[in-house]
mmCIF file of C-alpha atoms in Angstrom:
data_model
loop_
_atom_site.group_PDB
_atom_site.id
_atom_site.type_symbol
_atom_site.label_atom_id
_atom_site.label_comp_id
_atom_site.label_asym_id
_atom_site.label_seq_id
_atom_site.Cartn_x
_atom_site.Cartn_y
_atom_site.Cartn_z
ATOM 1 C CA MET A 1 0.000 0.000 0.000
ATOM 2 C CA SER A 2 1.293 3.475 -0.792
ATOM 3 C CA ALA A 3 2.056 6.196 1.723
ATOM 4 C CA SER A 4 -0.984 8.120 0.478
ATOM 5 C CA CYS A 5 -3.253 5.165 1.321
ATOM 6 C CA PHE A 6 -1.771 5.017 4.814
ATOM 7 C CA GLU A 7 -2.529 8.741 5.231
ATOM 8 C CA ALA A 8 -6.090 8.083 4.018
ATOM 9 C CA PHE A 9 -6.441 5.268 6.581
ATOM 10 C CA LEU A 10 -5.282 7.613 9.366
ATOM 11 C CA ALA A 11 -7.553 10.462 8.206
ATOM 12 C CA LYS A 12 -10.575 8.155 8.395
ATOM 13 C CA LEU A 13 -9.489 6.793 11.771
ATOM 14 C CA TYR A 14 -9.206 10.320 13.172
ATOM 15 C CA VAL A 15 -12.598 11.635 12.017
ATOM 16 C CA ASP A 16 -14.942 8.660 11.463
ATOM 17 C CA GLU A 17 -16.342 7.418 14.770
ATOM 18 C CA SER A 18 -17.727 4.205 13.320
ATOM 19 C CA ALA A 19 -14.443 3.314 11.573
ATOM 20 C CA ARG A 20 -12.563 4.098 14.768
ATOM 21 C CA GLY A 21 -14.874 1.865 16.835
ATOM 22 C CA LYS A 22 -14.336 -1.067 14.479
ATOM 23 C CA PHE A 23 -10.587 -0.471 14.480
ATOM 24 C CA LEU A 24 -10.327 -0.334 18.264
ATOM 25 C CA ALA A 25 -12.309 -3.584 18.531
ATOM 26 C CA ASP A 26 -10.005 -5.364 16.087
ATOM 27 C CA PRO A 27 -6.981 -3.250 15.075
ATOM 28 C CA ARG A 28 -5.130 -5.956 13.180
ATOM 29 C CA GLY A 29 -8.198 -7.195 11.333
ATOM 30 C CA GLU A 30 -9.328 -3.726 10.282
ATOM 31 C CA ALA A 31 -5.820 -2.700 9.223
ATOM 32 C CA MET A 32 -5.460 -5.851 7.125
ATOM 33 C CA LYS A 33 -8.927 -5.363 5.655
ATOM 34 C CA ALA A 34 -7.841 -1.844 4.589
ATOM 35 C CA GLY A 35 -4.928 -3.382 2.690
ATOM 36 C CA LEU A 36 -2.113 -1.923 4.780
ATOM 37 C CA THR A 37 1.335 -3.463 4.429
ATOM 38 C CA GLU A 38 2.652 -5.799 7.107
ATOM 39 C CA GLN A 39 4.764 -2.994 8.576
ATOM 40 C CA GLU A 40 1.854 -0.540 8.507
ATOM 41 C CA VAL A 41 -0.366 -3.091 10.249
ATOM 42 C CA GLU A 42 2.253 -3.446 13.008
ATOM 43 C CA ASP A 43 2.482 0.351 13.250
ATOM 44 C CA VAL A 44 -1.255 0.896 13.716
ATOM 45 C CA VAL A 45 -1.706 -2.069 16.048
ATOM 46 C CA LYS A 46 0.556 -0.274 18.544
ATOM 47 C CA ILE A 47 -1.105 3.101 17.933
ATOM 48 C CA ASP A 48 -0.976 5.696 20.705
ATOM 49 C CA ARG A 49 -4.529 5.068 22.013
ATOM 50 C CA VAL A 50 -4.526 7.964 24.475
ATOM 51 C CA GLY A 51 -3.536 10.304 21.648
ATOM 52 C CA LEU A 52 -6.108 8.834 19.272
ATOM 53 C CA ASP A 53 -8.890 9.310 21.823
ATOM 54 C CA LEU A 54 -7.911 12.899 22.649
ATOM 55 C CA LEU A 55 -7.306 13.849 19.013
ATOM 56 C CA SER A 56 -10.641 12.466 17.804
ATOM 57 C CA LYS A 57 -12.523 14.254 20.605
ATOM 58 C CA SER A 58 -10.663 17.498 19.855
ATOM 59 C CA LEU A 59 -11.521 17.233 16.145
ATOM 60 C CA GLU A 60 -15.161 16.540 16.989
ATOM 61 C CA ARG A 61 -15.310 19.642 19.212
ATOM 62 C CA LYS A 62 -13.799 21.751 16.412
ATOM 63 C CA ARG A 63 -16.368 20.425 13.934
ATOM 64 C CA ARG A 64 -19.246 21.209 16.303
ATOM 65 C CA ARG A 65 -17.948 24.765 16.869
ATOM 66 C CA ARG A 66 -17.628 25.272 13.109
ATOM 67 C CA ASP A 67 -21.167 23.963 12.542
ATOM 68 C CA VAL A 68 -22.549 26.339 15.210
ATOM 69 C CA ARG A 69 -20.669 29.271 13.641
ATOM 70 C CA HIS A 70 -21.912 28.309 10.188
ATOM 71 C CA THR A 71 -25.520 28.021 11.421
ATOM 72 C CA SER A 72 -25.411 31.395 13.160
ATOM 73 C CA VAL A 73 -23.896 33.074 10.061
ATOM 74 C CA CYS A 74 -26.659 31.563 7.896
ATOM 75 C CA ARG A 75 -29.337 32.738 10.336
ATOM 76 C CA SER A 76 -27.985 36.284 10.521
ATOM 77 C CA SER A 77 -27.630 36.484 6.742
ATOM 78 C CA ARG A 78 -31.325 35.547 6.397
ATOM 79 C CA ARG A 79 -32.405 38.350 8.717
ATOM 80 C CA MET B 1 29.405 44.903 10.617
ATOM 81 C CA SER B 2 28.676 43.590 14.118
ATOM 82 C CA LEU B 3 26.379 40.682 14.766
ATOM 83 C CA MET B 4 23.628 42.813 16.260
ATOM 84 C CA THR B 5 23.583 45.525 13.581
ATOM 85 C CA ARG B 6 22.657 42.833 11.055
ATOM 86 C CA ILE B 7 19.720 41.648 13.149
ATOM 87 C CA THR B 8 16.368 43.426 13.348
ATOM 88 C CA ASP B 9 13.824 41.255 15.072
ATOM 89 C CA ARG B 10 10.168 42.211 14.970
ATOM 90 C CA VAL B 11 7.224 41.230 17.093
ATOM 91 C CA GLY B 12 3.613 41.203 16.002
ATOM 92 C CA LEU B 13 0.159 39.770 16.377
ATOM 93 C CA GLY B 14 -2.162 37.500 14.439
ATOM 94 C CA TRP B 15 -5.055 39.371 12.808
ATOM 95 C CA ARG B 16 -8.479 38.267 14.020
ATOM 96 C CA PRO B 17 -11.665 40.266 13.296
ATOM 97 C CA LYS B 18 -12.396 40.634 17.026
ATOM 98 C CA LEU B 19 -8.932 42.144 17.554
ATOM 99 C CA ALA B 20 -9.208 44.561 14.622
ATOM 100 C CA ALA B 21 -9.921 47.734 16.627
ATOM 101 C CA GLY B 22 -7.199 46.929 19.169
ATOM 102 C CA ILE B 23 -4.631 46.189 16.483
ATOM 103 C CA LEU B 24 -5.414 49.240 14.347
ATOM 104 C CA SER B 25 -5.214 51.594 17.323
ATOM 105 C CA ASN B 26 -1.869 50.155 18.472
ATOM 106 C CA LEU B 27 0.113 49.745 15.261
ATOM 107 C CA ASP B 28 2.956 51.700 16.874
ATOM 108 C CA ARG B 29 3.447 48.742 19.266
ATOM 109 C CA ILE B 30 2.895 45.997 16.688
ATOM 110 C CA ASP B 31 5.746 45.575 14.202
ATOM 111 C CA ILE B 32 3.959 43.174 11.861
ATOM 112 C CA VAL B 33 0.521 41.580 11.474
ATOM 113 C CA GLU B 34 -0.022 37.951 10.457
ATOM 114 C CA VAL B 35 -3.167 37.255 8.441
ATOM 115 C CA ILE B 36 -4.774 33.836 7.890
ATOM 116 C CA ALA B 37 -4.626 33.637 4.104
ATOM 117 C CA ASP B 38 -7.439 31.085 3.768
ATOM 118 C CA ASP B 39 -9.921 33.563 5.302
ATOM 119 C CA PHE B 40 -9.456 35.757 2.230
ATOM 120 C CA PHE B 41 -9.299 33.233 -0.629
ATOM 121 C CA ASN B 42 -13.013 33.599 -1.361
ATOM 122 C CA ALA B 43 -13.669 36.790 0.554
ATOM 123 C CA PRO B 44 -15.900 39.505 -0.907
ATOM 124 C CA ARG B 45 -14.183 42.386 -2.687
ATOM 125 C CA ARG B 46 -14.851 44.690 0.276
ATOM 126 C CA GLU B 47 -12.875 42.431 2.653
ATOM 127 C CA ARG B 48 -9.962 42.074 0.255
ATOM 128 C CA ARG B 49 -9.884 45.858 -0.105
ATOM 129 C CA ALA B 50 -9.742 46.111 3.698
ATOM 130 C CA LEU B 51 -6.814 43.674 3.705
ATOM 131 C CA ARG B 52 -4.981 45.803 1.124
ATOM 132 C CA THR B 53 -5.586 48.846 3.341
ATOM 133 C CA LEU B 54 -4.124 46.973 6.318
ATOM 134 C CA ALA B 55 -1.119 45.950 4.215
ATOM 135 C CA ALA B 56 -0.548 49.608 3.338
ATOM 136 C CA GLN B 57 -0.462 50.503 7.036
ATOM 137 C CA SER B 58 1.648 47.654 8.402
ATOM 138 C CA PRO B 59 3.960 44.924 7.159
ATOM 139 C CA ILE B 60 1.925 41.741 6.889
ATOM 140 C CA THR B 61 2.728 38.078 6.589
ATOM 141 C CA LEU B 62 0.253 35.535 5.179
ATOM 142 C CA HIS B 63 -0.316 32.250 6.978
ATOM 143 C CA GLY B 64 -1.920 29.255 5.275
ATOM 144 C CA VAL B 65 -3.783 26.546 7.160
ATOM 145 C CA SER B 66 -5.255 24.185 4.579
ATOM 146 C CA LEU B 67 -2.704 23.326 1.903
ATOM 147 C CA GLY B 68 -1.584 20.098 3.575
ATOM 148 C CA LEU B 69 1.984 20.315 2.273
ATOM 149 C CA ALA B 70 3.520 17.545 4.374
ATOM 150 C CA SER B 71 1.784 14.754 2.554
ATOM 151 C CA SER B 72 2.647 12.139 0.002
ATOM 152 C CA VAL B 73 -0.395 13.440 -1.920
ATOM 153 C CA PRO B 74 0.374 16.315 -4.326
ATOM 154 C CA VAL B 75 -1.110 19.636 -3.214
ATOM 155 C CA GLU B 76 -3.930 20.814 -5.489
ATOM 156 C CA PRO B 77 -2.729 23.568 -7.874
ATOM 157 C CA LYS B 78 -6.054 25.404 -7.370
ATOM 158 C CA ARG B 79 -5.224 25.954 -3.705
ATOM 159 C CA LEU B 80 -1.760 27.233 -4.585
ATOM 160 C CA ASP B 81 -3.241 29.555 -7.220
ATOM 161 C CA GLN B 82 -5.402 31.135 -4.519
ATOM 162 C CA MET B 83 -2.334 31.734 -2.362
ATOM 163 C CA ALA B 84 -0.431 33.114 -5.338
ATOM 164 C CA ARG B 85 -3.244 35.575 -6.160
ATOM 165 C CA LEU B 86 -3.472 36.792 -2.581
ATOM 166 C CA CYS B 87 0.314 37.218 -2.324
ATOM 167 C CA ALA B 88 0.295 39.235 -5.567
ATOM 168 C CA GLU B 89 -2.517 41.389 -4.219
ATOM 169 C CA VAL B 90 -1.107 42.296 -0.802
ATOM 170 C CA THR B 91 2.685 41.715 -1.254
ATOM 171 C CA PRO B 92 3.349 40.242 2.190
ATOM 172 C CA VAL B 93 6.872 40.158 3.591
ATOM 173 C CA SER B 94 6.539 36.363 3.690
ATOM 174 C CA TRP B 95 4.031 33.519 3.594
ATOM 175 C CA SER B 96 3.923 30.306 5.549
ATOM 176 C CA GLU B 97 2.226 26.929 5.842
ATOM 177 C CA HIS B 98 2.303 23.966 8.207
ATOM 178 C CA LEU B 99 4.180 20.716 7.905
ATOM 179 C CA ALA B 100 0.908 18.831 8.199
ATOM 180 C CA PHE B 101 -1.540 16.735 6.264
ATOM 181 C CA VAL B 102 -5.146 17.864 6.420
ATOM 182 C CA ARG B 103 -6.993 15.384 4.193
ATOM 183 C CA GLY B 104 -6.625 11.872 2.860
ATOM 184 C CA GLY B 105 -8.686 9.573 0.680
ATOM 185 C CA GLY B 106 -11.367 12.236 0.306
ATOM 186 C CA VAL B 107 -11.684 12.759 4.067
ATOM 187 C CA GLU B 108 -11.145 16.296 5.372
ATOM 188 C CA ILE B 109 -9.585 16.059 8.831
ATOM 189 C CA GLY B 110 -10.580 19.629 9.665
ATOM 190 C CA HIS B 111 -7.316 20.305 11.423
ATOM 191 C CA LEU B 112 -3.550 20.096 11.001
ATOM 192 C CA ALA B 113 -2.492 16.481 11.490
ATOM 193 C CA ALA B 114 1.094 15.381 11.966
ATOM 194 C CA PRO B 115 1.922 12.868 9.217
ATOM 195 C CA PRO B 116 4.003 9.745 9.800
ATOM 196 C CA ARG B 117 7.608 10.952 10.074
ATOM 197 C CA THR B 118 9.086 8.865 7.282
ATOM 198 C CA ALA B 119 11.144 9.203 4.100
ATOM 199 C CA ALA B 120 7.885 9.073 2.099
ATOM 200 C CA THR B 121 6.369 12.123 3.788
ATOM 201 C CA ILE B 122 9.692 13.979 3.541
ATOM 202 C CA ASP B 123 9.755 13.290 -0.214
ATOM 203 C CA GLY B 124 6.097 14.291 -0.498
ATOM 204 C CA ALA B 125 6.675 17.500 1.448
ATOM 205 C CA LEU B 126 9.722 18.418 -0.659
ATOM 206 C CA ALA B 127 7.753 17.881 -3.877
ATOM 207 C CA ASN B 128 4.843 19.957 -2.552
ATOM 208 C CA LEU B 129 7.136 22.724 -1.354
ATOM 209 C CA ALA B 130 8.757 22.869 -4.799
ATOM 210 C CA ARG B 131 5.271 23.118 -6.410
ATOM 211 C CA ALA B 132 4.270 25.833 -3.939
ATOM 212 C CA THR B 133 7.432 27.813 -4.599
ATOM 213 C CA THR B 134 6.947 27.611 -8.356
ATOM 214 C CA ILE B 135 3.282 28.618 -8.350
ATOM 215 C CA VAL B 136 3.385 31.289 -5.639
ATOM 216 C CA GLY B 137 6.766 32.569 -6.782
ATOM 217 C CA VAL B 138 8.273 32.635 -3.300
ATOM 218 C CA ALA B 139 9.135 29.717 -1.026
ATOM 219 C CA PRO B 140 6.901 29.390 2.035
ATOM 220 C CA GLN B 141 8.181 29.331 5.562
ATOM 221 C CA VAL B 142 7.282 25.938 7.014
ATOM 222 C CA GLU B 143 5.892 25.449 10.503
ATOM 223 C CA ASN B 144 6.225 22.526 12.921
ATOM 224 C CA VAL B 145 2.808 21.403 14.199
ATOM 225 C CA ALA B 146 1.482 20.349 17.583
ATOM 226 C CA THR B 147 0.075 16.846 17.802
ATOM 227 C CA LEU B 148 -1.992 15.057 20.424
ATOM 228 C CA ILE B 149 -1.110 11.667 18.940
ATOM 229 C CA ASP B 150 2.337 10.245 18.394
ATOM 230 C CA PRO B 151 2.136 9.971 14.579
ATOM 231 C CA PRO B 152 1.715 6.264 13.733
ATOM 232 C CA GLY B 153 4.266 4.729 11.400
ATOM 233 C CA SER B 154 7.030 7.217 12.205
ATOM 234 C CA ASP B 155 10.588 5.976 11.918
ATOM 235 C CA ARG B 156 12.403 9.131 13.043
ATOM 236 C CA ASP B 157 11.920 11.860 15.644
ATOM 237 C CA GLU B 158 10.456 15.273 14.957
ATOM 238 C CA ALA B 159 13.726 17.254 15.024
ATOM 239 C CA THR B 160 15.245 14.900 12.432
ATOM 240 C CA TRP B 161 12.129 14.985 10.227
ATOM 241 C CA VAL B 162 11.772 18.781 10.301
ATOM 242 C CA SER B 163 15.503 19.283 9.703
ATOM 243 C CA GLU B 164 15.494 16.963 6.691
ATOM 244 C CA ILE B 165 12.641 18.925 5.107
ATOM 245 C CA VAL B 166 14.198 22.310 5.805
ATOM 246 C CA ARG B 167 17.635 21.223 4.543
ATOM 247 C CA GLY B 168 16.146 19.570 1.453
ATOM 248 C CA SER B 169 14.041 22.559 0.442
ATOM 249 C CA SER B 170 14.634 26.247 -0.096
ATOM 250 C CA CYS B 171 12.267 26.993 2.783
ATOM 251 C CA ASP B 172 12.895 28.798 6.031
ATOM 252 C CA LEU B 173 11.485 27.513 9.281
ATOM 253 C CA LEU B 174 8.627 29.067 11.191
ATOM 254 C CA LEU B 175 9.313 27.578 14.595
ATOM 255 C CA ASP B 176 6.132 27.418 16.670
ATOM 256 C CA LEU B 177 7.430 27.359 20.207
ATOM 257 C CA HIS B 178 4.150 26.410 21.868
ATOM 258 C CA ASN B 179 3.754 23.508 19.438
ATOM 259 C CA LEU B 180 7.277 22.453 20.335
ATOM 260 C CA TYR B 181 6.625 22.898 24.066
ATOM 261 C CA ALA B 182 3.384 20.874 23.904
ATOM 262 C CA ASN B 183 4.953 18.042 21.893
ATOM 263 C CA ALA B 184 7.938 17.957 24.243
ATOM 264 C CA LEU B 185 5.683 17.599 27.297
ATOM 265 C CA ASN B 186 3.325 15.149 25.608
ATOM 266 C CA PHE B 187 6.010 12.878 24.191
ATOM 267 C CA ASN B 188 8.771 13.383 26.717
ATOM 268 C CA PHE B 189 11.657 15.019 24.881
ATOM 269 C CA ASP B 190 13.802 18.064 25.600
ATOM 270 C CA PRO B 191 12.685 21.151 23.612
ATOM 271 C CA VAL B 192 16.068 22.835 24.087
ATOM 272 C CA ASP B 193 17.755 19.829 22.493
ATOM 273 C CA PHE B 194 15.247 20.108 19.621
ATOM 274 C CA ILE B 195 16.236 23.763 19.082
ATOM 275 C CA ALA B 196 19.924 22.822 19.159
ATOM 276 C CA ARG B 197 19.402 20.122 16.505
ATOM 277 C CA ILE B 198 17.451 22.090 13.874
ATOM 278 C CA PRO B 199 19.406 24.255 11.409
ATOM 279 C CA ALA B 200 19.775 27.585 13.231
ATOM 280 C CA GLU B 201 20.410 29.483 10.005
ATOM 281 C CA SER B 202 16.984 28.527 8.656
ATOM 282 C CA ILE B 203 14.915 29.895 11.549
ATOM 283 C CA ALA B 204 13.175 33.019 10.259
ATOM 284 C CA ALA B 205 9.943 33.222 12.215
ATOM 285 C CA ILE B 206 8.441 32.206 15.532
ATOM 286 C CA HIS B 207 4.906 31.568 16.745
ATOM 287 C CA LEU B 208 3.887 31.990 20.366
ATOM 288 C CA ALA B 209 0.601 30.811 21.856
ATOM 289 C CA GLY B 210 -0.938 29.140 24.871
ATOM 290 C CA GLY B 211 -2.913 26.011 25.574
ATOM 291 C CA LYS B 212 -4.494 23.838 28.232
ATOM 292 C CA TRP B 213 -4.245 20.340 29.628
ATOM 293 C CA ILE B 214 -6.907 17.864 28.513
ATOM 294 C CA GLY B 215 -7.627 14.228 29.323
ATOM 295 C CA ALA B 216 -7.970 12.199 32.480
ATOM 296 C CA GLN B 217 -5.358 11.903 35.201
ATOM 297 C CA GLY B 218 -2.486 9.736 33.968
ATOM 298 C CA ALA B 219 -3.477 10.253 30.331
ATOM 299 C CA ARG B 220 -3.199 14.013 29.975
ATOM 300 C CA ARG B 221 -1.889 15.948 27.004
ATOM 301 C CA LEU B 222 -1.247 19.652 26.502
ATOM 302 C CA LEU B 223 -3.553 20.988 23.782
ATOM 303 C CA ASP B 224 -2.294 23.928 21.710
ATOM 304 C CA ASP B 225 -5.632 25.782 21.625
ATOM 305 C CA HIS B 226 -4.524 29.408 21.153
ATOM 306 C CA LEU B 227 -7.070 30.386 23.809
ATOM 307 C CA HIS B 228 -4.670 31.046 26.676
ATOM 308 C CA ASP B 229 -1.747 33.339 27.479
ATOM 309 C CA VAL B 230 1.779 32.321 26.536
ATOM 310 C CA PRO B 231 3.219 30.256 29.435
ATOM 311 C CA ASP B 232 6.565 31.245 30.967
ATOM 312 C CA PRO B 233 8.581 28.266 29.617
ATOM 313 C CA VAL B 234 7.704 29.324 26.056
ATOM 314 C CA TYR B 235 9.360 32.710 26.637
ATOM 315 C CA ASP B 236 12.422 30.797 27.885
ATOM 316 C CA LEU B 237 12.397 28.816 24.613
ATOM 317 C CA LEU B 238 12.169 32.111 22.701
ATOM 318 C CA ALA B 239 15.288 33.380 24.483
ATOM 319 C CA GLU B 240 17.003 30.068 23.719
ATOM 320 C CA THR B 241 16.070 30.347 20.031
ATOM 321 C CA ALA B 242 17.214 33.975 19.856
ATOM 322 C CA ALA B 243 20.580 32.933 21.286
ATOM 323 C CA ARG B 244 21.039 30.484 18.399
ATOM 324 C CA ALA B 245 19.190 31.893 15.361
ATOM 325 C CA THR B 246 21.589 33.705 13.079
ATOM 326 C CA ARG B 247 18.968 35.749 11.227
ATOM 327 C CA SER B 248 16.418 38.399 12.092
ATOM 328 C CA LEU B 249 13.283 36.838 13.544
ATOM 329 C CA THR B 250 9.632 37.688 13.041
ATOM 330 C CA VAL B 251 7.738 36.703 16.192
ATOM 331 C CA ILE B 252 3.951 36.397 16.051
ATOM 332 C CA LEU B 253 1.587 35.949 18.994
ATOM 333 C CA GLU B 254 -1.397 33.806 17.965
ATOM 334 C CA ARG B 255 -4.665 34.172 19.855
ATOM 335 C CA ASP B 256 -7.817 32.635 18.406
ATOM 336 C CA GLY B 257 -10.436 33.242 21.080
ATOM 337 C CA ASP B 258 -11.253 34.032 24.733
ATOM 338 C CA PHE B 259 -9.706 37.368 23.863
ATOM 339 C CA PRO B 260 -8.339 39.405 26.737
ATOM 340 C CA ALA B 261 -8.076 43.196 26.543
ATOM 341 C CA ILE B 262 -5.655 44.317 23.849
ATOM 342 C CA GLY B 263 -3.373 45.641 26.617
ATOM 343 C CA CYS B 264 -2.846 42.082 27.843
ATOM 344 C CA LEU B 265 -1.783 40.947 24.359
ATOM 345 C CA LEU B 266 0.522 43.961 23.997
ATOM 346 C CA GLN B 267 2.129 43.021 27.322
ATOM 347 C CA GLN B 268 2.818 39.567 25.909
ATOM 348 C CA LEU B 269 4.465 41.192 22.880
ATOM 349 C CA ASP B 270 6.649 43.198 25.258
ATOM 350 C CA ARG B 271 7.595 40.030 27.131
ATOM 351 C CA ALA B 272 8.539 38.475 23.803
ATOM 352 C CA ARG B 273 10.767 41.491 23.065
ATOM 353 C CA GLN B 274 12.436 41.053 26.452
ATOM 354 C CA ALA B 275 13.046 37.367 25.807
ATOM 355 C CA LEU B 276 14.475 38.165 22.370
ATOM 356 C CA ALA B 277 16.785 40.814 23.869
ATOM 357 C CA HIS B 278 17.911 38.348 26.531
ATOM 358 C CA GLY B 279 18.697 35.680 23.930
ATOM 359 C CA ARG B 280 20.431 38.069 21.560
ATOM 360 C CA ALA B 281 22.627 39.383 24.404
ATOM 361 C CA ARG B 282 23.631 35.794 25.165
ATOM 362 C CA MET B 283 24.454 35.251 21.497
ATOM 363 C CA VAL B 284 26.756 38.312 21.482
ATOM 364 C CA ASP B 285 28.444 37.210 24.717
ATOM 365 C CA GLU B 286 29.067 33.728 23.349
ATOM 366 C CA ALA B 287 30.410 35.120 20.047
ATOM 367 C CA GLU B 288 32.780 37.419 21.924
ATOM 368 C CA GLU B 289 33.947 34.603 24.173
ATOM 369 C CA GLU B 290 34.581 32.456 21.127
ATOM 370 C CA ALA B 291 36.530 35.277 19.401
ATOM 371 C CA ALA B 292 38.631 35.850 22.517
ATOM 372 C CA ALA B 293 39.457 32.151 22.943
#
């Protein structure tokens, strides 16, 4: 698998709650299913779980703040 | 010419709409203003005119947040065209972007993510930086990012990875000292050693910011949220950098929200000037000692 596919795997892991849940339940299986190389599978199996949890929550908070800002801008522009 | 006559450091603030009045009424205490370039890519004509007016009043530097240059995926030319147009319009003293990836496989991460620190992402970053330099016409300064997760798949440490990109490109380094401080605390390395290992001659700009601790006891990380004042150890790192950097530095304080009174931000700029002066004095002392030896 190419480096760009590995980045794509990480991007999905960071932002997609369902994909992250499946991965955390079976890291090796999900990594292999995604077609990662043997080395990449080993790398994600020993992923920094504390960091993954905090990063995904932080990204979720950012998304919610952006959505609220977007909604309030839309509302005020309709006034 | 003496060491210090060649060096003219400047200290400024990141432009945010809520800080506009405070910035415009204190331009005599703000040497340079950093503007988030992406905010103006699709801005109405009125806002771009306002940016040109600001650029006529103060030196400005443009800061990109969404190019995703440190990736094995080629940066989209359309995004670089937008940066090129804005640079042509406001003639900043410099422009910068992060050593981050921000999307992959059609998924937008919505933030700056640290890529795996590998040869592949170094090669990808160097190719993207060459594209950016060609299209924009000027090489960007590249910034180290904060990360809450130890980037999976990395085979080298951050100082090595950043140094290889800076040495392999024509880019200067924008050293974000709060990002460095946070990563050092989160992943247990010495930030002073990091500063000693990166090419001192490439450091051209500095970011300062604050953050907060998140996570449960025993699993805490320092989040670089730009919502808090600059902590004392970051000023110490600024002095350390000033003692080593061989070129003039542009220092920018970034504050994205929970804005204090402008006076509080100006005080932080003054503290940055003091730290710079302290570091530069140390640099002169060490140069004189070396010459006398």
